[in-house]
PDB file of C-alpha atoms and ligand atoms in Angstrom:
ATOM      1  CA  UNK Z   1     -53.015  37.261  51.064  1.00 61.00           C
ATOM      2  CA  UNK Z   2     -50.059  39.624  49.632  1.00 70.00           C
ATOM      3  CA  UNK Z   3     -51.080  42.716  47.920  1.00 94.00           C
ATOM      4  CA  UNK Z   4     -52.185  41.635  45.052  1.00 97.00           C
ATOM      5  CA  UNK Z   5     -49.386  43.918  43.064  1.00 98.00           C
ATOM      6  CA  UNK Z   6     -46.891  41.761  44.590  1.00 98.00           C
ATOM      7  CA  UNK Z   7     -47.935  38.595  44.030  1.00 98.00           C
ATOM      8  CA  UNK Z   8     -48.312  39.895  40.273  1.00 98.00           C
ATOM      9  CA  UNK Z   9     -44.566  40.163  40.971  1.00 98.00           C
ATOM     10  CA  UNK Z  10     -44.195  36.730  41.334  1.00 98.00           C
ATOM     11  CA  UNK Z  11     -46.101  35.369  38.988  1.00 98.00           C
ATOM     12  CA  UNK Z  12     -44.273  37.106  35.984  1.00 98.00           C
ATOM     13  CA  UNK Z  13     -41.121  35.228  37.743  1.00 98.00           C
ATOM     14  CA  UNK Z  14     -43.044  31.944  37.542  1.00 98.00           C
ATOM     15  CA  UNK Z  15     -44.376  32.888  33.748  1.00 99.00           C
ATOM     16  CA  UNK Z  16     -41.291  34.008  32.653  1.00 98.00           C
ATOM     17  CA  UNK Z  17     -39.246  30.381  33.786  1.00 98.00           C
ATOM     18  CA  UNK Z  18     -42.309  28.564  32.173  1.00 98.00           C
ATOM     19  CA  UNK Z  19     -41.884  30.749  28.654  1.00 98.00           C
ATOM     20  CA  UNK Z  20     -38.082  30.206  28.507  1.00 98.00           C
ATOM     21  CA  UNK Z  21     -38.278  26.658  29.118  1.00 98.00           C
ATOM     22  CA  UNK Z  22     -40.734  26.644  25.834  1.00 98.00           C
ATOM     23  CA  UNK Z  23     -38.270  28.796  23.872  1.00 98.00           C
ATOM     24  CA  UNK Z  24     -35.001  26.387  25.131  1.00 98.00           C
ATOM     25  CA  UNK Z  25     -37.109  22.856  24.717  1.00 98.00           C
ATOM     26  CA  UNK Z  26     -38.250  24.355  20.781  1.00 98.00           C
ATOM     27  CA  UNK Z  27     -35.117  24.181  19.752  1.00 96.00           C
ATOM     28  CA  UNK Z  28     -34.748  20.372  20.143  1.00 95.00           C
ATOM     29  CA  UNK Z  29     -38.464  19.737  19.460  1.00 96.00           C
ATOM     30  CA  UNK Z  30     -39.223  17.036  17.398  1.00 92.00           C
ATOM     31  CA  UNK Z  31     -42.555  16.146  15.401  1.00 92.00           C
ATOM     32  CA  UNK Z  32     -42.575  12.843  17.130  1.00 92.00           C
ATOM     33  CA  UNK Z  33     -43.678  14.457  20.220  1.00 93.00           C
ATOM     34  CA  UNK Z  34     -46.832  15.513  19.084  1.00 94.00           C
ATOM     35  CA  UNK Z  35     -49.965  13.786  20.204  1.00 91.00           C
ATOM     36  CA  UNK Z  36     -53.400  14.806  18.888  1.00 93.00           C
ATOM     37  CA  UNK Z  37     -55.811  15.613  21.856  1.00 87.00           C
ATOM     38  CA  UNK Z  38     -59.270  16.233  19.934  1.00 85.00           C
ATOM     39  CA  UNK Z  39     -59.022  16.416  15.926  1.00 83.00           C
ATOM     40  CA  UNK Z  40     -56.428  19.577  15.071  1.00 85.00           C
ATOM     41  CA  UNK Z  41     -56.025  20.153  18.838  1.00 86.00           C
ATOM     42  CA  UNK Z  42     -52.338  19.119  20.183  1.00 91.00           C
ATOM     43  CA  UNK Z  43     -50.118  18.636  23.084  1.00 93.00           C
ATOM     44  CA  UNK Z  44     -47.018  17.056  23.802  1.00 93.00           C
ATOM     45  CA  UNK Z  45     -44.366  16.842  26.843  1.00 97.00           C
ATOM     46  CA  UNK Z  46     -44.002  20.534  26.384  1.00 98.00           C
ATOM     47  CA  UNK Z  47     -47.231  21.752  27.393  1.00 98.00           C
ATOM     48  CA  UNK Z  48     -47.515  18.959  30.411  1.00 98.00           C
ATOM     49  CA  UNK Z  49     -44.124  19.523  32.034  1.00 98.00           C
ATOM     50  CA  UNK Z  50     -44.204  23.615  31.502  1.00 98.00           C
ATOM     51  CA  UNK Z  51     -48.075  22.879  33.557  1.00 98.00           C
ATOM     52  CA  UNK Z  52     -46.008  21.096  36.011  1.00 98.00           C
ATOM     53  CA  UNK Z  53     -43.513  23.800  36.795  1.00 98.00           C
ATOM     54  CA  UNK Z  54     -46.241  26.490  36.811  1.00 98.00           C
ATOM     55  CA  UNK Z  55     -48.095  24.634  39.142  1.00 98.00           C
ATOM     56  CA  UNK Z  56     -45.609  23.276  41.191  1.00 98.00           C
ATOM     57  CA  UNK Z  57     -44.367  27.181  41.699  1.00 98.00           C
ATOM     58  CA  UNK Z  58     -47.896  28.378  41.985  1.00 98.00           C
ATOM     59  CA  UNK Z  59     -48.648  25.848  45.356  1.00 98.00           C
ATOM     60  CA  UNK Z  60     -45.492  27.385  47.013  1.00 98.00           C
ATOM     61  CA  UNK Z  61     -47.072  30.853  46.302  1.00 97.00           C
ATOM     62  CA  UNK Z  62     -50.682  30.257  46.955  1.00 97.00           C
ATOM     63  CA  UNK Z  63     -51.018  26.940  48.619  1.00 96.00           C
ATOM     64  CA  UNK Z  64     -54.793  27.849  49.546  1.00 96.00           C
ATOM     65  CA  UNK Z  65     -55.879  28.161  45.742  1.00 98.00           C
ATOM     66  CA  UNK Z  66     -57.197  25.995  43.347  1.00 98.00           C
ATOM     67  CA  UNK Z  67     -56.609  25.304  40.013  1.00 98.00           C
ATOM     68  CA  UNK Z  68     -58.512  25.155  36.297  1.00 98.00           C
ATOM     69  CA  UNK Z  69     -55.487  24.220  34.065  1.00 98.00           C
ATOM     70  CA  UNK Z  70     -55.527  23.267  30.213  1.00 97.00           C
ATOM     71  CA  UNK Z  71     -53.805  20.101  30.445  1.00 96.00           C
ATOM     72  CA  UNK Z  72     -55.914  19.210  33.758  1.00 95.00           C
ATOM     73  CA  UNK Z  73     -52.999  18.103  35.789  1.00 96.00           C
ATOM     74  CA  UNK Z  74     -54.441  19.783  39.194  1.00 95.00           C
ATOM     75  CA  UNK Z  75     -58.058  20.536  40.234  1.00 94.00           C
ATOM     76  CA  UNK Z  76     -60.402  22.636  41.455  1.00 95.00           C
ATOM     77  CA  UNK Z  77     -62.289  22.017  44.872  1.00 95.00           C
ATOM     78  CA  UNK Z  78     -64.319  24.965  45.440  1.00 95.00           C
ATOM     79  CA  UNK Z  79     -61.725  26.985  47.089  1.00 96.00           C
ATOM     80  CA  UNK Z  80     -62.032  30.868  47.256  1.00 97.00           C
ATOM     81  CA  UNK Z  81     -60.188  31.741  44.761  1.00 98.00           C
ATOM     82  CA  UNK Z  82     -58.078  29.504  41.520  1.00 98.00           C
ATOM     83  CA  UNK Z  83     -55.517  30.146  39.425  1.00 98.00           C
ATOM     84  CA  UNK Z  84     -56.156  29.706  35.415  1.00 98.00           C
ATOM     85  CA  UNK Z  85     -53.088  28.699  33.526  1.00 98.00           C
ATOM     86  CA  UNK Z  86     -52.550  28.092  29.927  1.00 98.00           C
ATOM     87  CA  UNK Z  87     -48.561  26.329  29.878  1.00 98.00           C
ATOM     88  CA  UNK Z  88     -48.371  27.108  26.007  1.00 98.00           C
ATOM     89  CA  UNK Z  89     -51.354  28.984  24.188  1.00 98.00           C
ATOM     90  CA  UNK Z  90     -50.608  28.719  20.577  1.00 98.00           C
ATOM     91  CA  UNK Z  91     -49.843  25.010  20.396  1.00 97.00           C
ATOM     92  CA  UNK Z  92     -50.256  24.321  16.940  1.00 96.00           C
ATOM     93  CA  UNK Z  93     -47.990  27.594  16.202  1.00 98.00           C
ATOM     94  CA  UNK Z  94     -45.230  26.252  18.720  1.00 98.00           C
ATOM     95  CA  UNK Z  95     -45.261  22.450  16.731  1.00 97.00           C
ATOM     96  CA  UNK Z  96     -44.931  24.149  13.528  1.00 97.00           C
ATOM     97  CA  UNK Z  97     -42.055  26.354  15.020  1.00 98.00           C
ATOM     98  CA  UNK Z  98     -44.047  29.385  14.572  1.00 98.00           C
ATOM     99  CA  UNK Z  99     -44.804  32.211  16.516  1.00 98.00           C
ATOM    100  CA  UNK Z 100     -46.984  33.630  18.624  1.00 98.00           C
ATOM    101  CA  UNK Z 101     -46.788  31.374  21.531  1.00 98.00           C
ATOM    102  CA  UNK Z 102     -47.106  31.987  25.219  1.00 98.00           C
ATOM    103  CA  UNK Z 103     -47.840  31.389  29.097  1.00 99.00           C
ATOM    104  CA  UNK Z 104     -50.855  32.653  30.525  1.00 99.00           C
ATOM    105  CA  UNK Z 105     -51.578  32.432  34.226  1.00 99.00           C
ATOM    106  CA  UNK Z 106     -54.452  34.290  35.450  1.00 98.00           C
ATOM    107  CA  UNK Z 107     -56.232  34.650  39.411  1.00 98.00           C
ATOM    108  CA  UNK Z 108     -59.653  34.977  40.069  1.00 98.00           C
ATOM    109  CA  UNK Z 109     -62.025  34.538  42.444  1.00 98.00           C
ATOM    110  CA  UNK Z 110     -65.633  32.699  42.439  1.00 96.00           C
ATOM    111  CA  UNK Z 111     -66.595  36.587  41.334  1.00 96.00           C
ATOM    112  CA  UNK Z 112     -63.927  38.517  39.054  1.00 98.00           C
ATOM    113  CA  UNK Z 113     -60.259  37.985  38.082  1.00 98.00           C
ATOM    114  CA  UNK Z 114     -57.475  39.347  40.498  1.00 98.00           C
ATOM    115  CA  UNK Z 115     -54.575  38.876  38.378  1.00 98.00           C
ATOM    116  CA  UNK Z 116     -53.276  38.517  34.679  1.00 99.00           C
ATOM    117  CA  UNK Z 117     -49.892  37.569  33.534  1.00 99.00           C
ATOM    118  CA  UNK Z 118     -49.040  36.490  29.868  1.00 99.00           C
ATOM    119  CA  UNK Z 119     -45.520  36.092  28.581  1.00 99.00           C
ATOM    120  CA  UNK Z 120     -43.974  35.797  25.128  1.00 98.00           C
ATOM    121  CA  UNK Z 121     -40.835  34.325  25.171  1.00 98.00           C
ATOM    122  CA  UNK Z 122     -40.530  34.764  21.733  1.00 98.00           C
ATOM    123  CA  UNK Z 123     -40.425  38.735  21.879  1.00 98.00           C
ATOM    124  CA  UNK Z 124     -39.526  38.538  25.358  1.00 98.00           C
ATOM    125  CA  UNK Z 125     -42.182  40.452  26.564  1.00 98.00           C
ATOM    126  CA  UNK Z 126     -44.251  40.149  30.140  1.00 99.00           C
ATOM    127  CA  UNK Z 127     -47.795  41.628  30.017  1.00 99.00           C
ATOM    128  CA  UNK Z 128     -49.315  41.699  33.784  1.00 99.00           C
ATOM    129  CA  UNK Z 129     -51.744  43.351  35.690  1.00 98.00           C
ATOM    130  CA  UNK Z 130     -54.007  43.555  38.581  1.00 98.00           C
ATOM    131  CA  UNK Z 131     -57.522  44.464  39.642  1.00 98.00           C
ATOM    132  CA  UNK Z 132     -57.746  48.124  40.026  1.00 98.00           C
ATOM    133  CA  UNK Z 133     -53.837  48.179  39.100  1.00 98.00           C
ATOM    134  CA  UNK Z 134     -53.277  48.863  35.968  1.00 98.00           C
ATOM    135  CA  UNK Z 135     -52.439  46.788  32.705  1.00 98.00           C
ATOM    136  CA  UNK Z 136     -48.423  46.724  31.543  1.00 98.00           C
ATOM    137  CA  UNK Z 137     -46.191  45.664  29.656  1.00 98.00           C
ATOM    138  CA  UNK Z 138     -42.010  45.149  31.184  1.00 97.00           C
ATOM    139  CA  UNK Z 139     -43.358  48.374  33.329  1.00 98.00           C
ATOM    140  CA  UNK Z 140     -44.762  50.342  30.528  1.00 98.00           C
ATOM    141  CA  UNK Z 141     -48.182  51.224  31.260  1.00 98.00           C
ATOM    142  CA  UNK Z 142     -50.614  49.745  28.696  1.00 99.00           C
ATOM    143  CA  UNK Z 143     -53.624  51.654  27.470  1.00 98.00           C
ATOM    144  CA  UNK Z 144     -56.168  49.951  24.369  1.00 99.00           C
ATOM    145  CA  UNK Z 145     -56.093  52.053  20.625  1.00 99.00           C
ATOM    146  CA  UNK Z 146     -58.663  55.062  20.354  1.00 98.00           C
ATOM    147  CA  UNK Z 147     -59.951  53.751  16.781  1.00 98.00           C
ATOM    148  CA  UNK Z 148     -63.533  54.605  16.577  1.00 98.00           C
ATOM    149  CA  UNK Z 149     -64.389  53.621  12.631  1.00 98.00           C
ATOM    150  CA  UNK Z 150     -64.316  50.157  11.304  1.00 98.00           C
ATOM    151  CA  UNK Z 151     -62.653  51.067   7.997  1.00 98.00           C
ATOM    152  CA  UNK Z 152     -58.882  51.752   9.984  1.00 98.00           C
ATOM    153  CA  UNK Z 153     -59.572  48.796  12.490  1.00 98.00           C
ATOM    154  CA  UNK Z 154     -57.105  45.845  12.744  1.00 98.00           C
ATOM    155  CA  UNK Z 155     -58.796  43.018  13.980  1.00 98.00           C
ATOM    156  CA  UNK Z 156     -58.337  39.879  14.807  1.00 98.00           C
ATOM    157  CA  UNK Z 157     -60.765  36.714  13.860  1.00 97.00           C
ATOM    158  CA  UNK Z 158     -59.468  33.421  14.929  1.00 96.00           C
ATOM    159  CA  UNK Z 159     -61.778  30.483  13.423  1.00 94.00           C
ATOM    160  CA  UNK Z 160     -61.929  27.819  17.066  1.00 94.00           C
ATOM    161  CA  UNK Z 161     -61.261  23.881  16.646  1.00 89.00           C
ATOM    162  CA  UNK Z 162     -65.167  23.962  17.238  1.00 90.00           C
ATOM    163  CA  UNK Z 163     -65.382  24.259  13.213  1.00 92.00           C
ATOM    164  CA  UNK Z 164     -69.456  22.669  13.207  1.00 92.00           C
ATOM    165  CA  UNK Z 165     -70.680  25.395  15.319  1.00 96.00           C
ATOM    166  CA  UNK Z 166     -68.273  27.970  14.230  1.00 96.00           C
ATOM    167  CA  UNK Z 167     -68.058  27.758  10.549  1.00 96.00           C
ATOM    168  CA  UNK Z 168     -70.809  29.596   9.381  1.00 97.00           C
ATOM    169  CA  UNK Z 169     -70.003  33.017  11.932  1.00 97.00           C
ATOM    170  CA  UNK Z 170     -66.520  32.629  10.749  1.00 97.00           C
ATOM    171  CA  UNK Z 171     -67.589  32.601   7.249  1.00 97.00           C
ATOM    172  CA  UNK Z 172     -69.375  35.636   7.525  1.00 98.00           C
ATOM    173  CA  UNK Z 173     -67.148  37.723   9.724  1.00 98.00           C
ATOM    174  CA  UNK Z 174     -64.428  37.389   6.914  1.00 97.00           C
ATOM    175  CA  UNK Z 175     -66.910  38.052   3.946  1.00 97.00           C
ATOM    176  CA  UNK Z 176     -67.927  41.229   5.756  1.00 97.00           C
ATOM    177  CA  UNK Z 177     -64.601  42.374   7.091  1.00 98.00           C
ATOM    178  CA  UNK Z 178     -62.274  41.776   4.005  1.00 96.00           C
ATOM    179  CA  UNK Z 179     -61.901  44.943   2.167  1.00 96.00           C
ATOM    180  CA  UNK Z 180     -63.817  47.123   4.790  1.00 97.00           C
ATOM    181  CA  UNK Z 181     -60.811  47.046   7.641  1.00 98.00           C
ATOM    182  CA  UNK Z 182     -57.772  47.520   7.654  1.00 98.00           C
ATOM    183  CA  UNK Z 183     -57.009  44.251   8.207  1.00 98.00           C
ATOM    184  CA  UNK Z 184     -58.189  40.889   9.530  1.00 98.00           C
ATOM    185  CA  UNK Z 185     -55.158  39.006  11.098  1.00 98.00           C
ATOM    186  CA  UNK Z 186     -55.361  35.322  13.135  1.00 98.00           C
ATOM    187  CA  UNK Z 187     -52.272  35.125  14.992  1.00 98.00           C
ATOM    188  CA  UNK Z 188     -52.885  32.109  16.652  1.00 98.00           C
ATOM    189  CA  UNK Z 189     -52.684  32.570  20.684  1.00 98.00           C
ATOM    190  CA  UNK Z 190     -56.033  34.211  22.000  1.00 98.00           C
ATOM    191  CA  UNK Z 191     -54.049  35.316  25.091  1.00 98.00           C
ATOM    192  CA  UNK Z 192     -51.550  37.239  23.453  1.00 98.00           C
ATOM    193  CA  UNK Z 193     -53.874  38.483  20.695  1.00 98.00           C
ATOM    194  CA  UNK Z 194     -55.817  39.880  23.600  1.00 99.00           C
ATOM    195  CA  UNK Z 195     -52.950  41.077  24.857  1.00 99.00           C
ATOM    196  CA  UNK Z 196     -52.374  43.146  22.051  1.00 99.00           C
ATOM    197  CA  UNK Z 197     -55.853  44.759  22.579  1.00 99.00           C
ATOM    198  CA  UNK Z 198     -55.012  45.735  25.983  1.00 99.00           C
ATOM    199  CA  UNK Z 199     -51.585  47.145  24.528  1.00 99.00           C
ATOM    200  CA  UNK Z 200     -53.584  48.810  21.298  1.00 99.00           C
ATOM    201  CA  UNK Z 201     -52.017  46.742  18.868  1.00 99.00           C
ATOM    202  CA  UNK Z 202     -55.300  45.184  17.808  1.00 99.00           C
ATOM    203  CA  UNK Z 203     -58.484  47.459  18.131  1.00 99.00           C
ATOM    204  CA  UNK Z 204     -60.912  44.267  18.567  1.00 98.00           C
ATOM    205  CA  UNK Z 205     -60.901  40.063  18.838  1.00 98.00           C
ATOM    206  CA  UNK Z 206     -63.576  37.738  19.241  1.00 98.00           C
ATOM    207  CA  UNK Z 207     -63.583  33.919  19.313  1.00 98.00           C
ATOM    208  CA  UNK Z 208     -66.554  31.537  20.358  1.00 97.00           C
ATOM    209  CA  UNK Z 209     -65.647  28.025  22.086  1.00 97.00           C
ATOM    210  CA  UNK Z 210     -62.406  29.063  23.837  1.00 97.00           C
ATOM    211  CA  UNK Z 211     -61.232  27.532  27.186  1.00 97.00           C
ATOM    212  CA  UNK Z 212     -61.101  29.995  30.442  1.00 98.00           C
ATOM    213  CA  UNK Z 213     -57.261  29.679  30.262  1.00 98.00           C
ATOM    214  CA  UNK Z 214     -56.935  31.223  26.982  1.00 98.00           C
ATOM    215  CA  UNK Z 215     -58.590  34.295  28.074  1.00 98.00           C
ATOM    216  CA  UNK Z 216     -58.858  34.808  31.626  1.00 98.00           C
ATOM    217  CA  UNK Z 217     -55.120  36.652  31.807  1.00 99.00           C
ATOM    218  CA  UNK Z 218     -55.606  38.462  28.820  1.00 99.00           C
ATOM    219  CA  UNK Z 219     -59.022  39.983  29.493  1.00 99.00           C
ATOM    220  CA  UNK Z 220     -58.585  41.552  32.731  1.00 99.00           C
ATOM    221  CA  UNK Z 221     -55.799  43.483  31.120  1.00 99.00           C
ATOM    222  CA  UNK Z 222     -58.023  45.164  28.314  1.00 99.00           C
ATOM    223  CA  UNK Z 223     -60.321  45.815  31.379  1.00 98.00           C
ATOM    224  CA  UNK Z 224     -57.708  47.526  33.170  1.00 98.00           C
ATOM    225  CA  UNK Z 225     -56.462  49.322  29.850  1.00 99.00           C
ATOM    226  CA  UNK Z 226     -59.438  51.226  29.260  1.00 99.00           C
ATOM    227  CA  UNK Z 227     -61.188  48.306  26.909  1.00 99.00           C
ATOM    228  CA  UNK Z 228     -64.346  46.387  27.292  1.00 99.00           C
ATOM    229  CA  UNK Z 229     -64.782  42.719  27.381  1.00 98.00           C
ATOM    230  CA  UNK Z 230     -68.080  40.631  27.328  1.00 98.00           C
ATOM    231  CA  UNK Z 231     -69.717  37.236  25.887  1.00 98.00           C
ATOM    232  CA  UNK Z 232     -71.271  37.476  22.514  1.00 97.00           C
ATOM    233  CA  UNK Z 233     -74.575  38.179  24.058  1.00 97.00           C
ATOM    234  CA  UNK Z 234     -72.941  41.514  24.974  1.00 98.00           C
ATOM    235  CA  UNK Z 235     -72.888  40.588  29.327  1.00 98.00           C
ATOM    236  CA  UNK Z 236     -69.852  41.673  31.231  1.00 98.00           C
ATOM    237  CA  UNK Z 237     -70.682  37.824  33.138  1.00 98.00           C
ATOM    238  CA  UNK Z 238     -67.705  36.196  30.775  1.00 98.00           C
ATOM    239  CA  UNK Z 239     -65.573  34.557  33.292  1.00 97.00           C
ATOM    240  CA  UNK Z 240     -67.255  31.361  33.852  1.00 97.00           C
ATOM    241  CA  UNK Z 241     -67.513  31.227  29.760  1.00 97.00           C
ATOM    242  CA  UNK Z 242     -66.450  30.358  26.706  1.00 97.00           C
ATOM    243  CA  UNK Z 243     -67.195  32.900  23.895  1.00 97.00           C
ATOM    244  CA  UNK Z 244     -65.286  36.162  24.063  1.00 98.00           C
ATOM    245  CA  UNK Z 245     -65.514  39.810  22.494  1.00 98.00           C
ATOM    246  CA  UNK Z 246     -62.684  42.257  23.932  1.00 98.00           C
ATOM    247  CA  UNK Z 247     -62.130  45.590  22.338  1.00 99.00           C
ATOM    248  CA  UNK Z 248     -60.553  49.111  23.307  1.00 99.00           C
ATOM    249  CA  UNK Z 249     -64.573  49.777  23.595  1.00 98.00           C
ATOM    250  CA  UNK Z 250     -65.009  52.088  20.988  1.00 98.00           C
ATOM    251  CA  UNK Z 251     -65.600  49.481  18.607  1.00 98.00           C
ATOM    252  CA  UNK Z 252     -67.223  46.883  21.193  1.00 98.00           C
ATOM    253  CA  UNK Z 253     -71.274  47.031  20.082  1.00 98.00           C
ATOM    254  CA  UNK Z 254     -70.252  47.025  16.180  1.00 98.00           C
ATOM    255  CA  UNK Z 255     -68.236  43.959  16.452  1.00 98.00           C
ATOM    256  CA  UNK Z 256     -70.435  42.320  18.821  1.00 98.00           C
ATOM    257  CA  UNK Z 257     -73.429  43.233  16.189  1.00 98.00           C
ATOM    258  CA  UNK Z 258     -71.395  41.937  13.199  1.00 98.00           C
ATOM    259  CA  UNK Z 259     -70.593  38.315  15.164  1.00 97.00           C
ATOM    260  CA  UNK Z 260     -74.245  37.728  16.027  1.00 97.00           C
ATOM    261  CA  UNK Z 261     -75.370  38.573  12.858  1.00 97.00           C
ATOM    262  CA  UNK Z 262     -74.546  34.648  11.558  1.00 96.00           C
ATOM    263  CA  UNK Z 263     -74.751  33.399  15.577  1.00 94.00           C
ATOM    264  CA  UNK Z 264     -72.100  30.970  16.738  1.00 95.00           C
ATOM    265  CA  UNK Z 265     -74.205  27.326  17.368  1.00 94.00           C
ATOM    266  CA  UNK Z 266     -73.166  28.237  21.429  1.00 91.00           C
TER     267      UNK Z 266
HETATM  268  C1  IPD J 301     -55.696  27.958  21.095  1.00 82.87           C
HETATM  269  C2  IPD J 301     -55.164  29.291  20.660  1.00 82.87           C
HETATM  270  C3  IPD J 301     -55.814  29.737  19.364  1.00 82.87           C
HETATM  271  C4  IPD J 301     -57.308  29.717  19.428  1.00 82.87           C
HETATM  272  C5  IPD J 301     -57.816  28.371  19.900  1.00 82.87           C
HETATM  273  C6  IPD J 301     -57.180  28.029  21.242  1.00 82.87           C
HETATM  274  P1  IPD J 301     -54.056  26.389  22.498  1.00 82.87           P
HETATM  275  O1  IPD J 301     -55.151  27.568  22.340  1.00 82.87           O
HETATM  276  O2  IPD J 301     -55.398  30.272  21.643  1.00 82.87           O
HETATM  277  O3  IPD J 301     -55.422  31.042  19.034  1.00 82.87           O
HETATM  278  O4  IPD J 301     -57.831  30.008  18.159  1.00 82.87           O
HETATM  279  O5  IPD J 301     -59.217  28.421  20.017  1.00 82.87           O
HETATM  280  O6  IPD J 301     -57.665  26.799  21.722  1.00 82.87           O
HETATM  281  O7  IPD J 301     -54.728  25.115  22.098  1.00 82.87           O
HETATM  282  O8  IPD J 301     -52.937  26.720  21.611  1.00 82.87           O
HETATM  283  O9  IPD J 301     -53.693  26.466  23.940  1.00 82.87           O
HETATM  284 CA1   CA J 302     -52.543  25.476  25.543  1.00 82.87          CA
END
């Protein structure tokens, strides 16, 4: 294999083509396109063909890897290591012509994650990083907030499609957060919110019933940016999972505390 720095390289090429064909295809989106996957979960041509063109360019790069992909159009077979792509986190954002939307394309293998890359076409910015390399963002070296108290903590609490196992926990993060932060936001991509931990924009996120693609970029680059990342149970085991606390650390055990308090129905 490459050095892993290098094939980080490439990948930001691949995420970046993927992210400005979202940003060029938006502009002649039309509401017509949109097909409903579960209830308030969509897709439409967008997310498919940018999956195509990730993968496609991903084979070329990797051709021994497998893959776990949101929109399922290539597999896994047990190979040593897989890529994890997300062609457009923040769907329902990108239908409504909102942003935050992004790529994320991540690399793991059967043990830890290898590389992240997440870009946002719609600030044109490239987040990357590698194990034991460092977290950036467009070469800037990214490093998560030092906020230690709750009271100056921006946060971010995104309530999953899952809403009949979620509800409750969401229901009480808010009531407990509102007024004692300094503010609760729900941007609407989990990899660039995480993103935005790693870069100490946001001091903490958590979600419960999220797929592997929407984190696995994102969380090794809070990792490599000084933060902490774990399930709600509080295990650094999250990879294989689905229910994610990342923070710059400081603020990891209080947050984790506050989200079990009402448990998510995992
Ligand atoms: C969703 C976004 C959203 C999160 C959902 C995800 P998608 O991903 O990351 O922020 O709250 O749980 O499923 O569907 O836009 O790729
Ligand atoms: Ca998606």
């Amino acid at each position: 294999m490459e050095s892993l720095q290098t094939l980080t390289e490439a990948v930001c090429a691949i995420a970046r083509e993927a992210g400005l064909f979202l940003k060029t295809e938006r502009k002649k989106f039309s509401q017509e396109a949109v097909e409903r996957k579960h209830a308030h979960d969509y897709v439409s041509y967008v997310d498919r063909e940018s999956e195509r063109r990730i993968v496609a360019a991903l084979k070329t790069l990797l051709p021994q890897a497998g893959f776990l992909t949101e929109e399922g159009s290539a597999a896994y077979h047990n190979e040593s290591c897989c890529w994890v792509v997300d062609p457009l986190d923040g769907t329902t954002n990108y239908i409504h012509d909102n942003a935050p939307y992004c790529v994320s394309i991540a690399l793991r293998d059967k043990r830890s994650l290898l590389i992240g890359v997440v870009y946002d076409p719609c600030r044109d910015e490239c987040f990357y990083g590698w194990k034991g390399g460092g977290a950036y963002v467009d070469g800037q070296k990214l490093h998560v907030s030092s906020t230690d108290t709750p009271e100056d903590a921006l946060l971010v609490v995104e309530l999953p499609y899952n809403s009949d196992r979620y509800a409750a926990t969401g229901e009480h993060l808010i009531r407990e957060l509102y007024g004692k932060v300094a503010a609760v936001r729900m941007p609407g991509s989990a990899a660039l919110a995480i993103c935005y931990v790693a870069a100490g924009r946001f001091d903490g996120w958590l979600e419960a019933f999220i797929g592997q693609w929407d984190f696995s970029a994102a969380a090794l680059l809070v990792e490599e940016a000084g933060g902490r990342v774990t399930d709600f149970t509080g295990s650094g085991h999250y990879l294989n999972g689905h229910h994610i606390v990342a923070t710059n650390g400081r603020l990891h055990d209080w947050l984790l505390r506050l989200g079990n308090e009402v448990p998510p129905q995992l």
